[in-house]
XYZ file of C-alpha atoms in Angstrom:
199
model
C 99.382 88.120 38.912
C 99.023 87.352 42.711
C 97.984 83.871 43.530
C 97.146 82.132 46.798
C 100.215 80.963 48.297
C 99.850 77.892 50.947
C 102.578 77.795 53.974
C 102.385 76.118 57.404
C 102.067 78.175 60.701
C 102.699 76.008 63.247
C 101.592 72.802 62.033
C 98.177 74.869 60.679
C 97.891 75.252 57.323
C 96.909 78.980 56.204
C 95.936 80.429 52.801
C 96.613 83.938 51.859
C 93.378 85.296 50.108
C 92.945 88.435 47.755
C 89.674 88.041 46.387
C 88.404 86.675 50.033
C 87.161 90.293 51.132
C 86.535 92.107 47.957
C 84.287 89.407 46.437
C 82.414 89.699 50.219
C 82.032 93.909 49.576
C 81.419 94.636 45.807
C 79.190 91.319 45.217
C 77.876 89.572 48.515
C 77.012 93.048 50.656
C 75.082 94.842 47.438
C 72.696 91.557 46.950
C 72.289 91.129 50.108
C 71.693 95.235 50.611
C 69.439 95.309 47.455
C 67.466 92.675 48.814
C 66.741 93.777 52.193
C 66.044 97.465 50.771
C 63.123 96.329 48.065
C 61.718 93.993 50.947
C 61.570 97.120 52.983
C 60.043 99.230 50.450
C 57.455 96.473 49.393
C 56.335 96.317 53.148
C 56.956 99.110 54.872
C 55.758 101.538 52.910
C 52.900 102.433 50.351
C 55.162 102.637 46.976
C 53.935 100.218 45.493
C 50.503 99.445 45.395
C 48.688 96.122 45.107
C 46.310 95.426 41.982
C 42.452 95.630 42.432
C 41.221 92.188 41.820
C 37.203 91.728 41.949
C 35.865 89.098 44.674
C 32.760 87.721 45.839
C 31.059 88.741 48.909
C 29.938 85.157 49.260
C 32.892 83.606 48.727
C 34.047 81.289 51.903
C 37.496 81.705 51.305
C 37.215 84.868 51.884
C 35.257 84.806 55.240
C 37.961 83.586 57.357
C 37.521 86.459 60.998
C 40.577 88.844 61.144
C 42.383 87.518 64.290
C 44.028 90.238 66.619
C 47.778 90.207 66.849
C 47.817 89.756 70.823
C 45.112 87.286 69.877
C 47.293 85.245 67.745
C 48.570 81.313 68.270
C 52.174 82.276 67.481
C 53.195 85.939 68.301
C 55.299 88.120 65.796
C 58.546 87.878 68.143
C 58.205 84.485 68.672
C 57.615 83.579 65.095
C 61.329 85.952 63.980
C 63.004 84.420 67.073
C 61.686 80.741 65.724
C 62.898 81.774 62.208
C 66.019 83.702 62.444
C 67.892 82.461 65.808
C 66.829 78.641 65.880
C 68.692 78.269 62.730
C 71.735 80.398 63.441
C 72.059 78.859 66.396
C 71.538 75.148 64.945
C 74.085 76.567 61.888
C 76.681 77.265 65.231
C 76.662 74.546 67.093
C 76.543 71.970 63.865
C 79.655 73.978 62.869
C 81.213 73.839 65.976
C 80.720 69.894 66.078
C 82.376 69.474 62.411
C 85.602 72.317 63.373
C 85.720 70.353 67.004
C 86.050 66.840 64.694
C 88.020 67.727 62.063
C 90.802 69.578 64.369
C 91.449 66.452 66.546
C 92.193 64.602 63.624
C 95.657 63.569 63.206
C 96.034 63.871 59.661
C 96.203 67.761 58.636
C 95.795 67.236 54.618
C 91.531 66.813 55.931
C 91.318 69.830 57.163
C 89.717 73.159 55.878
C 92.930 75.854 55.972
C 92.431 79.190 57.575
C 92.266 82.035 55.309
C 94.639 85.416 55.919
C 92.542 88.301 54.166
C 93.596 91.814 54.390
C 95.805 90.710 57.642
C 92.785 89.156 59.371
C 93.222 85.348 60.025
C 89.432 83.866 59.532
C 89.717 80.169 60.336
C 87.376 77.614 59.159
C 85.027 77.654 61.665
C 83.939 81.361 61.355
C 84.141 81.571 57.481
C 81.543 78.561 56.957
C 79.446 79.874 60.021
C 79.047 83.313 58.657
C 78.576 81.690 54.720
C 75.659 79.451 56.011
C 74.088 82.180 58.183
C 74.444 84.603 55.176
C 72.927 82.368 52.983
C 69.843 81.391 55.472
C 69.502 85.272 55.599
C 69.524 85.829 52.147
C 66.707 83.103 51.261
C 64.733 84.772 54.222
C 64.838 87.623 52.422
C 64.354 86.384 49.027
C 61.599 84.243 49.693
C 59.679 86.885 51.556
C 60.361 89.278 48.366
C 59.494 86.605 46.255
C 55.972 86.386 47.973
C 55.264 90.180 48.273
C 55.964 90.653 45.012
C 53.390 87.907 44.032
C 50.561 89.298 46.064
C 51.387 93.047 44.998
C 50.919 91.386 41.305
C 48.796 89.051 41.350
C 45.895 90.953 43.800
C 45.322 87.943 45.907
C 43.101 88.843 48.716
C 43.657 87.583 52.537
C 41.340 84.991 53.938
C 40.284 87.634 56.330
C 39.424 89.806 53.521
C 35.459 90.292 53.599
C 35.982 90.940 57.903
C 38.317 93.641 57.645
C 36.936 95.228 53.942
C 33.138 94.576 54.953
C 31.797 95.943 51.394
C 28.921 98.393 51.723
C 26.819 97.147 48.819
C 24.395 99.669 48.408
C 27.344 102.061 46.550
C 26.850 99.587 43.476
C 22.608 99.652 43.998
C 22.845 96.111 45.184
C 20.975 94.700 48.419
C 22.780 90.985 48.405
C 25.555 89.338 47.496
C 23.860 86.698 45.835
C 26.222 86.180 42.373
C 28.019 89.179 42.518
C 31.511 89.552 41.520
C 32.353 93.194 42.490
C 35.308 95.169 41.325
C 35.224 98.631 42.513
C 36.372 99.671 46.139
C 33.033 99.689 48.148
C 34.872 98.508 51.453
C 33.136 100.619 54.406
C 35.811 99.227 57.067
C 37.400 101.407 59.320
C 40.981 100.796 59.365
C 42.588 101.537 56.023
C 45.771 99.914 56.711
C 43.866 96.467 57.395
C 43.062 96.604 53.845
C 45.468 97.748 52.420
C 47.454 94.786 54.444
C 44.306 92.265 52.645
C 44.590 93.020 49.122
């Protein structure tokens, strides 16, 4: 049975690791992979289709105008630069703080040991910077499955719903909205993706 053996190179203290690597490929990588894959399929394409919840035509909630994406406050890039590299980059240079600290101390028994996996030396520094930016990746991920999923399911329309579906009424015999609750797919609105994007 192999265990991790401790031994001092050159005053650093080193651990060697068998389960460092293989715990990273056959468990970490596949969640991880599995994750990113159903988020792409749940956005990118059409495999799974959202459930056709009725609305009202009066309903205010619903009224909100479809805003442009040039037209927008905060821009798509700025919004995945905001939420993936302000927080690798805060993950970094807290990191680098804490590593800087606990090196100069003069007592080495405080210190995190380097790990020797697979003959690559990973010391502290890069094995908790790559854990935390893993893990803010993978609840990224998760969270924005988590809330496709619950829109595909639940049928939730967009604020911007009624601008984008604009319901022709008179395909259920109705002139106004007045108390309506409609069900069936009467949108007359020109870009199908839009809506598709709103339910």
């Amino acid at each position: 049975m192999s265990r991790a053996k401790e031994r001092l190179k050159g005053g650093d203290e080193t651990k060697d690791s068998v389960t460092l690597l293989p715990c990273f490929y056959f468990v970490e990588l596949p969640i991880l992979a599995s994750s990113v894959v159903s988020l792409y399929f749940l956005e990118l394409t059409d495999i799974f289709q959202p459930v056709h919840s009725g609305y009202s035509c009066n309903d205010r909630s619903l009224s909100l105008p479809y805003i442009l994406p040039r037209q927008e406050v905060c821009p798509l890039p700025l919004l995945f630069s905001l939420a993936f590299a302000a927080p690798t980059a805060t993950i970094l240079i807290g990191e680098a703080i804490l590593y800087c600290y606990l090196s100069r101390r003069s007592t080495a028994t405080q210190t995190e040991a380097n790990i020797n996996a697979a003959g690559c030396n990973f010391n502290s520094y890069i094995r908790r910077a790559v854990r935390f930016i893993g893990v803010h990746i993978f609840g990224l991920c998760v969270t924005a499955l988590i809330t496709d999923i619950l829109q595909l399911s639940t049928g939730q329309h967009t604020p911007y719903w009624l601008d984008v579906c604009k319901p022709n009424l008179t395909h259920i015999n109705m002139s106004t909205c007045d108390e309506a609750f409609i069900l069936e797919d009467i949108c007359s609105g020109q870009d199908s993706g839009l809506i598709n994007a709103g339910r």
